[in-house]
PDB file of C-alpha atoms in Angstrom:
ATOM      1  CA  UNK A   1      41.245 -32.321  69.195  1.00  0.00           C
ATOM      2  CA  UNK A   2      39.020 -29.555  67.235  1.00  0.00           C
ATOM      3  CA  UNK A   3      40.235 -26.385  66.364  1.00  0.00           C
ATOM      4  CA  UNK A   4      37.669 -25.072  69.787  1.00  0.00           C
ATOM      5  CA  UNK A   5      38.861 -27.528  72.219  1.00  0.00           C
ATOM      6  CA  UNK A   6      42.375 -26.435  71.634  1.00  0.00           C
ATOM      7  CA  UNK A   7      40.842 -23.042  72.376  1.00  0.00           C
ATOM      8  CA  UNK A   8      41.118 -23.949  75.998  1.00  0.00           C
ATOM      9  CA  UNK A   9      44.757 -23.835  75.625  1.00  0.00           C
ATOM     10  CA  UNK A  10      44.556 -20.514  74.569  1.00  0.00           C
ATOM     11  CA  UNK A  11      45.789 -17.870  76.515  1.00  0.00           C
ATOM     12  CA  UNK A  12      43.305 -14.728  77.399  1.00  0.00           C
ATOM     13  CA  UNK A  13      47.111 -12.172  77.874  1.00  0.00           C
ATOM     14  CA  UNK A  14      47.638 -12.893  74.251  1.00  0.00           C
ATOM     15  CA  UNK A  15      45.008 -11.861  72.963  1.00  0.00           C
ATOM     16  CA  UNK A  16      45.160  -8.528  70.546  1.00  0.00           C
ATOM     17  CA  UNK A  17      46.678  -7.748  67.057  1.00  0.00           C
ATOM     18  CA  UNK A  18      49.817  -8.820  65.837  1.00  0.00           C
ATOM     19  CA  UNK A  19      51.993  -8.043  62.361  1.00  0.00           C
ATOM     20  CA  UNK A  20      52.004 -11.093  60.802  1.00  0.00           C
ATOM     21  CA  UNK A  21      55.276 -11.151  58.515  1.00  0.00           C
ATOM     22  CA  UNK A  22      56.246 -13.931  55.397  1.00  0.00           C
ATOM     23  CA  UNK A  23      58.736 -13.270  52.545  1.00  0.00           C
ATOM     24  CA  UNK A  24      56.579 -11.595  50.364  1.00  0.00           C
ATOM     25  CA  UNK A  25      55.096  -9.057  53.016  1.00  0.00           C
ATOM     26  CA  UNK A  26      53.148  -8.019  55.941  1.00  0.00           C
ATOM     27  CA  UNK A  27      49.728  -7.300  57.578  1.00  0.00           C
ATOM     28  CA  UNK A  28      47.642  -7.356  60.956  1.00  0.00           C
ATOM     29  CA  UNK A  29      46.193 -10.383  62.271  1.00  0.00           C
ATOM     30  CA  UNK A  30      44.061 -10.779  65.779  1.00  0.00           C
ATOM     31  CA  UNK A  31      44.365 -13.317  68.223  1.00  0.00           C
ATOM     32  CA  UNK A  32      41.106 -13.570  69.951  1.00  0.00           C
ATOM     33  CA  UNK A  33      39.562 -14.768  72.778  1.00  0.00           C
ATOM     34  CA  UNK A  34      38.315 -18.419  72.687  1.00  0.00           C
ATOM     35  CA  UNK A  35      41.034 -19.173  70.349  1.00  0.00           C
ATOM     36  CA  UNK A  36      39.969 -17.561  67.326  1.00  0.00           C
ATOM     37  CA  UNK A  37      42.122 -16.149  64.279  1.00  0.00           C
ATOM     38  CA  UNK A  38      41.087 -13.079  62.317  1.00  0.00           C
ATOM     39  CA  UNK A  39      42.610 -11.321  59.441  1.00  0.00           C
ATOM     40  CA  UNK A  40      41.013  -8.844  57.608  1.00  0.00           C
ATOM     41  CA  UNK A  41      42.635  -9.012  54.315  1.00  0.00           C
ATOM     42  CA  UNK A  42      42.479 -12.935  54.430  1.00  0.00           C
ATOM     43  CA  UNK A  43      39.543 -14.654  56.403  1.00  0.00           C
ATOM     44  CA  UNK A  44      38.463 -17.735  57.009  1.00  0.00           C
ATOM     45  CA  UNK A  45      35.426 -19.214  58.486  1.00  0.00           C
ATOM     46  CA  UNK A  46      37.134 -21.609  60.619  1.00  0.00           C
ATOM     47  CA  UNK A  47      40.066 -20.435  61.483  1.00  0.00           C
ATOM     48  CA  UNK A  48      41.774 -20.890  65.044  1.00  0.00           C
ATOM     49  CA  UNK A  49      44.317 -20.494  66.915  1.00  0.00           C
ATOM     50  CA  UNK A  50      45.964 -22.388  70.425  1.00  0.00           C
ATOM     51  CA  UNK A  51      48.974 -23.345  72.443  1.00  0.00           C
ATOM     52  CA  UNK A  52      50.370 -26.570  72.439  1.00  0.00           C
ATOM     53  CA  UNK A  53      50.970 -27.566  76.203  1.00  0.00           C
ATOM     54  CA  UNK A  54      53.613 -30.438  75.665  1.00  0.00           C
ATOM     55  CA  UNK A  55      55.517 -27.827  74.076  1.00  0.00           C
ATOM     56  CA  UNK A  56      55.749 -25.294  76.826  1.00  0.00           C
ATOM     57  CA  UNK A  57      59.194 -24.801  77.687  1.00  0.00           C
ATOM     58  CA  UNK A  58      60.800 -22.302  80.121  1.00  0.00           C
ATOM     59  CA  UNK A  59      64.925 -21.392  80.301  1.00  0.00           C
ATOM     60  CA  UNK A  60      66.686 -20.225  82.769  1.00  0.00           C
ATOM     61  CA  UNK A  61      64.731 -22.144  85.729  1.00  0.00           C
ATOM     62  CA  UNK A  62      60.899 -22.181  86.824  1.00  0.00           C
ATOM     63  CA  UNK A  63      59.685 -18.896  87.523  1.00  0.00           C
ATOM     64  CA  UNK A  64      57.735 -17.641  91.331  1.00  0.00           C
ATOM     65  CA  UNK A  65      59.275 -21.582  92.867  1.00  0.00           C
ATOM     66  CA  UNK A  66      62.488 -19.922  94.808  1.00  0.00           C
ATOM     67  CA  UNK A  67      64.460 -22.519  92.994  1.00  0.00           C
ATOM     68  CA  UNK A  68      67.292 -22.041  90.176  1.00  0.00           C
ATOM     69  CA  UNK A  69      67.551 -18.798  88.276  1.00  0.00           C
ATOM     70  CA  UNK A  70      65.004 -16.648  87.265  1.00  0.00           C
ATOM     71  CA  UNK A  71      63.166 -17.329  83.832  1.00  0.00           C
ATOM     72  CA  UNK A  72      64.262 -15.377  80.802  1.00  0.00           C
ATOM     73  CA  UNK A  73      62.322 -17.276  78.522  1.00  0.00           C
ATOM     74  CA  UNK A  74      58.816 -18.695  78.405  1.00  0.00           C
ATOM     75  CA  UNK A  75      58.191 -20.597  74.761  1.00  0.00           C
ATOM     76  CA  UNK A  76      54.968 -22.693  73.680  1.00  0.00           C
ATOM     77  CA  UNK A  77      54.139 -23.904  70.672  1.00  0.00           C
ATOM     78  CA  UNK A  78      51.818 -21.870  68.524  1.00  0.00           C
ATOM     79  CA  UNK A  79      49.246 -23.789  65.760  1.00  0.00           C
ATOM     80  CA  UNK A  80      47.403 -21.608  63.741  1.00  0.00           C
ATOM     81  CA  UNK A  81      44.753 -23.224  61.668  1.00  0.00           C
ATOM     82  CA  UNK A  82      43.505 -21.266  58.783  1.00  0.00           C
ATOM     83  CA  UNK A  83      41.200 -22.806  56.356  1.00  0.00           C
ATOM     84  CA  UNK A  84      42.456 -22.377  53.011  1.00  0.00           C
ATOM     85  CA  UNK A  85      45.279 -20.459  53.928  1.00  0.00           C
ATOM     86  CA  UNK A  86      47.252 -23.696  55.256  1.00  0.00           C
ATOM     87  CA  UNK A  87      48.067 -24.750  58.691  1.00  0.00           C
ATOM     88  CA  UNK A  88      51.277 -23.012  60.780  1.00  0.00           C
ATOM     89  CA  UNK A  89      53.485 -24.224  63.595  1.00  0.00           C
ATOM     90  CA  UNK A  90      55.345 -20.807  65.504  1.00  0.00           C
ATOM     91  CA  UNK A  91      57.528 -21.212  69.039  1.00  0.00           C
ATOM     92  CA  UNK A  92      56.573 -17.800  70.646  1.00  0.00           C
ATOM     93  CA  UNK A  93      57.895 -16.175  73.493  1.00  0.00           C
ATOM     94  CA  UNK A  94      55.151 -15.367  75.925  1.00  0.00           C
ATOM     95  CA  UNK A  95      56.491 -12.622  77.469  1.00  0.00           C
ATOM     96  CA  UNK A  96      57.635 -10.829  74.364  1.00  0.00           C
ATOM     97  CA  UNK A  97      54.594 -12.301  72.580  1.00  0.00           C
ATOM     98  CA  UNK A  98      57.307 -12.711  69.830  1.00  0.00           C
ATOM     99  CA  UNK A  99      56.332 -16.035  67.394  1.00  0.00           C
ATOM    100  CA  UNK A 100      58.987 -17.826  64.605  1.00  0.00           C
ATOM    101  CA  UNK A 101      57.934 -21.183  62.766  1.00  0.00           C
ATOM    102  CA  UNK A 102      56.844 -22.140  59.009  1.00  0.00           C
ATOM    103  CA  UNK A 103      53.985 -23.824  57.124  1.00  0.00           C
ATOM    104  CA  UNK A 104      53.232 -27.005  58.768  1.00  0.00           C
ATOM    105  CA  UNK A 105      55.497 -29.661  56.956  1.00  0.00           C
ATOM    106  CA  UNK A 106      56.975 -26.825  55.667  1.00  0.00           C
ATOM    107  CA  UNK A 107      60.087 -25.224  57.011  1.00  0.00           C
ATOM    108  CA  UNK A 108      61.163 -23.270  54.142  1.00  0.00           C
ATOM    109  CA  UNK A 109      57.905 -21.278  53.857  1.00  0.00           C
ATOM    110  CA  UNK A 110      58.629 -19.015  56.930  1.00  0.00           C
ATOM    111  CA  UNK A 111      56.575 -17.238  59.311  1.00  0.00           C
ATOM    112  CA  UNK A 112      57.048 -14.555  62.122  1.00  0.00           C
ATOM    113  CA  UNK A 113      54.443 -12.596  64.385  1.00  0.00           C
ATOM    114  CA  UNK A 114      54.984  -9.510  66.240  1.00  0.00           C
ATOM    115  CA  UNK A 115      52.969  -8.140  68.858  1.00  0.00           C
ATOM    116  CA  UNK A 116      51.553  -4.689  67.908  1.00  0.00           C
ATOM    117  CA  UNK A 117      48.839  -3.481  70.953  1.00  0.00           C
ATOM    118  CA  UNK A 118      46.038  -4.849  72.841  1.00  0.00           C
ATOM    119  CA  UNK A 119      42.816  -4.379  71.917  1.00  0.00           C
ATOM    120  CA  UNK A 120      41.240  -1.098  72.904  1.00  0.00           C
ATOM    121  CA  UNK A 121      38.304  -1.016  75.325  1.00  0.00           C
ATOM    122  CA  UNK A 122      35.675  -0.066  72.429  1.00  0.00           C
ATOM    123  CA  UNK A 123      36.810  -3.205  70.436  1.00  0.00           C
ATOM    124  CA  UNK A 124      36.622  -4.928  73.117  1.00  0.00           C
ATOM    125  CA  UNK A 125      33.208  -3.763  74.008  1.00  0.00           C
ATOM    126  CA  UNK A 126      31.714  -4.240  70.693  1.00  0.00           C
ATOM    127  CA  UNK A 127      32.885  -8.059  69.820  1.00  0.00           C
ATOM    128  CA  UNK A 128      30.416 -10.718  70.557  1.00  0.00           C
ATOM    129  CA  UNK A 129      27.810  -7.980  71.926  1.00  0.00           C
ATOM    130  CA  UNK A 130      24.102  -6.668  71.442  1.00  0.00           C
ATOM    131  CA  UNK A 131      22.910  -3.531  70.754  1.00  0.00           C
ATOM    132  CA  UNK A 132      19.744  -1.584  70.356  1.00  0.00           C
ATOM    133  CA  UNK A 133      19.990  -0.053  67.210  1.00  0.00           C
ATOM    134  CA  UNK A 134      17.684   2.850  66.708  1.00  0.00           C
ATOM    135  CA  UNK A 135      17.146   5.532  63.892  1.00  0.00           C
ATOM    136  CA  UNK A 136      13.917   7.490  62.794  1.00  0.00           C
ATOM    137  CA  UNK A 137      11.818   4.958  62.138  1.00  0.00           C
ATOM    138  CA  UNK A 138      12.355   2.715  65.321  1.00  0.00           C
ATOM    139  CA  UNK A 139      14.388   0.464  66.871  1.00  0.00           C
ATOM    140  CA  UNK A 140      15.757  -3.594  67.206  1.00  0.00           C
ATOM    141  CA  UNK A 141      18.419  -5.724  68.070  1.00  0.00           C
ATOM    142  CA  UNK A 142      21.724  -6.815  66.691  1.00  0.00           C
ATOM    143  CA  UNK A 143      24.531  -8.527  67.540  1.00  0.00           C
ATOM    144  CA  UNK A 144      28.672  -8.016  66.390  1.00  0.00           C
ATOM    145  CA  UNK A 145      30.233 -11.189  66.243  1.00  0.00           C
ATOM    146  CA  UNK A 146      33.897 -11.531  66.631  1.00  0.00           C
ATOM    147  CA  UNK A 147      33.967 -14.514  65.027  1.00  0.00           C
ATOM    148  CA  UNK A 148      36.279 -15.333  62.023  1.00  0.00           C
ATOM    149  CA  UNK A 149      34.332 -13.056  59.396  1.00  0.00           C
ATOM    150  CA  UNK A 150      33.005 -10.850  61.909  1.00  0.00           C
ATOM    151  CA  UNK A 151      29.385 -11.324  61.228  1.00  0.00           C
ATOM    152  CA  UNK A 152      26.700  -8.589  61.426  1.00  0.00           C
ATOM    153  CA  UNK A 153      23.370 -10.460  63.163  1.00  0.00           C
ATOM    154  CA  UNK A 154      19.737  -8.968  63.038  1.00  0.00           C
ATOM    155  CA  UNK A 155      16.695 -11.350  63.672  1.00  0.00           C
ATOM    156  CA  UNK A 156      14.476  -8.858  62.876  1.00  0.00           C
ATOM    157  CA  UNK A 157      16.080  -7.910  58.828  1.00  0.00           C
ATOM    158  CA  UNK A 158      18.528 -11.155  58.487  1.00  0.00           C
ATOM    159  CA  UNK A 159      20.992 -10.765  55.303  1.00  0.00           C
ATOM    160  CA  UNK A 160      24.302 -11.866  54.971  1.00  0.00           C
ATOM    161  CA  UNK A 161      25.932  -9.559  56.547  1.00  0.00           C
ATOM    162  CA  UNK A 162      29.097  -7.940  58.228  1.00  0.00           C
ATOM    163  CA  UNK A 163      31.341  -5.536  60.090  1.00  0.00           C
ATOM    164  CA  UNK A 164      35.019  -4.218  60.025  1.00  0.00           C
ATOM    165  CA  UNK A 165      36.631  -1.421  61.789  1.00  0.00           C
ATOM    166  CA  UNK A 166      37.957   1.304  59.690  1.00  0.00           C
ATOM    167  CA  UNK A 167      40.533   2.780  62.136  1.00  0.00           C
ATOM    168  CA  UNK A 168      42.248   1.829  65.128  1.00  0.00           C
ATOM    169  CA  UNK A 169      41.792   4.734  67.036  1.00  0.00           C
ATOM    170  CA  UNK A 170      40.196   5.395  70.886  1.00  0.00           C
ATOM    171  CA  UNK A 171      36.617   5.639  69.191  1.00  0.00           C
ATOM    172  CA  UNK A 172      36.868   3.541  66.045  1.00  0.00           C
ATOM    173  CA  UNK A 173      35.278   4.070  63.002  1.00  0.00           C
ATOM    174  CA  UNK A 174      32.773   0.670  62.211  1.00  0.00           C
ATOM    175  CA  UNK A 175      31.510  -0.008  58.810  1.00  0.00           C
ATOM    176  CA  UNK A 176      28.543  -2.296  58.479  1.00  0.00           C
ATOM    177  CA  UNK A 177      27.980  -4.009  55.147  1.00  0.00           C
ATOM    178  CA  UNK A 178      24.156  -5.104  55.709  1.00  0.00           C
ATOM    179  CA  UNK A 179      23.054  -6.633  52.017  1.00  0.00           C
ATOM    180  CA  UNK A 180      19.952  -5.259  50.580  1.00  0.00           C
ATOM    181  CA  UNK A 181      19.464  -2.941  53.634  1.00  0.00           C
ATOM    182  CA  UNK A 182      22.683  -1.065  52.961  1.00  0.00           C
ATOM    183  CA  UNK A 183      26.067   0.087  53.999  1.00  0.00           C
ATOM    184  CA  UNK A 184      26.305   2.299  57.841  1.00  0.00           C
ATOM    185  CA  UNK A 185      29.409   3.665  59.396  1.00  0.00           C
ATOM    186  CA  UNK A 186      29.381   4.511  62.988  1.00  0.00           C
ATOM    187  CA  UNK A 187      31.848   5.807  65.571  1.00  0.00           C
ATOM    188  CA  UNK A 188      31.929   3.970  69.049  1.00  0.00           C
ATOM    189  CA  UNK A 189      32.175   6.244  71.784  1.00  0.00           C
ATOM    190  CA  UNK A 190      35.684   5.259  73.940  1.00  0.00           C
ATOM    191  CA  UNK A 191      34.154   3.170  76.472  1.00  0.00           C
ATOM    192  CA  UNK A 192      32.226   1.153  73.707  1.00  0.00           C
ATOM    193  CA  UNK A 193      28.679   1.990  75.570  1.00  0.00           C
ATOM    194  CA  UNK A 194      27.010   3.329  72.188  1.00  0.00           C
ATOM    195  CA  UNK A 195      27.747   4.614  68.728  1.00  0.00           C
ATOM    196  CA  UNK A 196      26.409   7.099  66.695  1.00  0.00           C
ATOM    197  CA  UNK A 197      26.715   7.325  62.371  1.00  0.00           C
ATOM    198  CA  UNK A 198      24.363   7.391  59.529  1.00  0.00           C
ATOM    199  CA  UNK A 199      23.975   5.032  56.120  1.00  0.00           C
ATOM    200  CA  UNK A 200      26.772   5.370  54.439  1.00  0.00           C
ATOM    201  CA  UNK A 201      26.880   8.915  51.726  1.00  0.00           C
ATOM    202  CA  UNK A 202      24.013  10.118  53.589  1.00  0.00           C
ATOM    203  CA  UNK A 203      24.479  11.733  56.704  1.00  0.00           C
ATOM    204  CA  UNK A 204      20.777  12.305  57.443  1.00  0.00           C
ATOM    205  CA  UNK A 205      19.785   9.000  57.717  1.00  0.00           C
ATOM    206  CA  UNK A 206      21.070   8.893  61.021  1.00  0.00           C
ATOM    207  CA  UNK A 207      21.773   5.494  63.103  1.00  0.00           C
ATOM    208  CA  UNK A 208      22.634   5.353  66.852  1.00  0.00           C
ATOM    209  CA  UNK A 209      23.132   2.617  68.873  1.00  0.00           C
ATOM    210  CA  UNK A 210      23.454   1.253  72.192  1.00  0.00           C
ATOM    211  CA  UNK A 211      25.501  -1.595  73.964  1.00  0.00           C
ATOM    212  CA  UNK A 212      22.548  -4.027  75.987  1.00  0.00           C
ATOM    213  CA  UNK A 213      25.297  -6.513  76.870  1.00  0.00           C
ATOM    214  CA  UNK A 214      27.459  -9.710  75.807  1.00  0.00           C
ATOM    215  CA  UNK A 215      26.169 -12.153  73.083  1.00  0.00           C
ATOM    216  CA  UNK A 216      26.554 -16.005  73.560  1.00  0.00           C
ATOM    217  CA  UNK A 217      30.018 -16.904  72.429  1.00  0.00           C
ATOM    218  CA  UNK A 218      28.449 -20.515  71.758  1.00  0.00           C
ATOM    219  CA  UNK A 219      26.008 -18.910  69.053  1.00  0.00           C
ATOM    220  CA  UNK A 220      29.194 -17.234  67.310  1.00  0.00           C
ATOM    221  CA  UNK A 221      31.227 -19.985  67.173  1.00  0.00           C
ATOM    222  CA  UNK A 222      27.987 -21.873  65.828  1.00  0.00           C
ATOM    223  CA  UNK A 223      27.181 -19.906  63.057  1.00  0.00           C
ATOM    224  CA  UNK A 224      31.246 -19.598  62.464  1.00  0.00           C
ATOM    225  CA  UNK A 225      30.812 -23.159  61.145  1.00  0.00           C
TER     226      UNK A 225
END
C-alpha cells in the first residue's frame, strides 16, 4: 500500500504540529491532512504519514459500548515515511496525541513526538487554496500547496517556487520565494480571507491578495511526486 492509500488511515483530529524529539535534538513537524508529513528544516517530496489499523489497541475496555471499564488508553501504530530521512515506526496515544518508537529496523535510534497546537484558522485557510493576487500592475491566480515542500503555483509566471510561514501567530507572517520574480512577505488576516505585504525590502511594491477558494488536493499530491 502507497504512502496515499495509507492516507486513508489517517486521522483528520491529529492533524497539526508536533515537537519531534531524537537524541541529538528537537524541532516542529506537521501532520497534515491526507496523510502528509512536513518539516520545515528537513523536507521531503514524498513524505507521509498514517495509522496502522491492525495495530490499534485500546486498555482498559472499549470505549461508548456500556461494557467493561472505561478506556484510558487508545494506541495505533504510527509509520512515518520520509524520503531520505529514513522510515519510522511510533505507538501513539490518541488522546494525548503522545508518539514513542525508533527508526524502522532500528530500535536503538529513538524517536518521540509531542503534540504542540492545532493549526490556526489562517493556516488552515491558506493550505491547498487559490487566491487572486493583485498589486499595481494587475492581477492573477495562485495556488499554496500544503504539500511536502509547500509549493508556490502560478500558471500565469510558473518558476520553481515556494512558501513558508515565518511566525505562528493569529495572522501569520508568509514568505514567498518566487525565482526570478522575487521574494514577497505577506500577513494573512485571522480568518485567512486575504493578505496584504509587499516584495520583500521594498515596502512600496505592494501585494494583496485574496482567498477564491480550495485547490484540488489531487493536483498537490500530483505535482508532490
Amino acid at each position: 500500500m502507497s504512502g496515499l492509500e495509507r492516507a486513508h488511515c489517517a486521522p483528520a483530529g491529529l492533524d497539526g504540529v508536533y515537537v519531534f524529539e531524537h537524541s541529538e535534538g528537537s524541532f516542529d513537524v506537521q501532520l497534515r491532512s491526507g496523510g502528509r508529513f512536513y518539516c520545515s528544516r528537513f523536507q521531503a517530496p514524498r513524505a507521509t504519514w498514517s495509522l496502522d489499523p491492525s495495530c490499534m489497541s485500546a486498555a482498559g475496555g472499549a470505549a461508548n459500548t456500556g461494557f467493561g471499564p472505561p478506556v484510558h488508553e487508545l494506541t495505533a501504530d504510527l509509520r512515518i515515511e520520509w524520503g531520505k530521512f529514513g522510515k519510522y515506526s511510533l505507538e501513539m496515544d490518541l488522546l494525548s496525541k503522545a508518539a514513542s518508537g525508533s527508526a524502522v529496523g532500528n530500535p536503538d535510534s529513538w524517536r518521540k513526538m509531542a503534540f504542540k497546537r492545532p493549526f490556526s484558522t489562517a493556516e488552515l485557510a491558506l493550505f491547498d487554496s487559490e487566491w487572486l493576487f493583485m498589486h499595481a500592475g494587475g492581477e492573477f491566480k495562485v495556488e499554496f500547496r500544503a504539500d511536502c515542500v509547500n509549493q508556490f503555483h502560478c500558471p500565469s509566471f510558473p518558476a520553481q517556487s515556494h512558501w513558508r510561514f515565518l511566525d505562528e501567530s493569529a495572522t501569520p507572517t508568509v514568505h514567498i520565494s518566487w525565482g526570478k520574480y522575487g521574494e514577497y512577505e505577506v500577513k494573512l488576516a485571522e480568518d485567512g480571507a486575504t493578505f496584504e505585504g509587499a516584495l520583500k525590502g521594498t515596502p512600496s511594491s505592494w501585494r494583496r491578495g485574496k482567498r477564491l477558494g480550495a485547490c484540488s488536493i489531487a493536483s498537490v499530491q500530483e505535482q508532490s511526486h
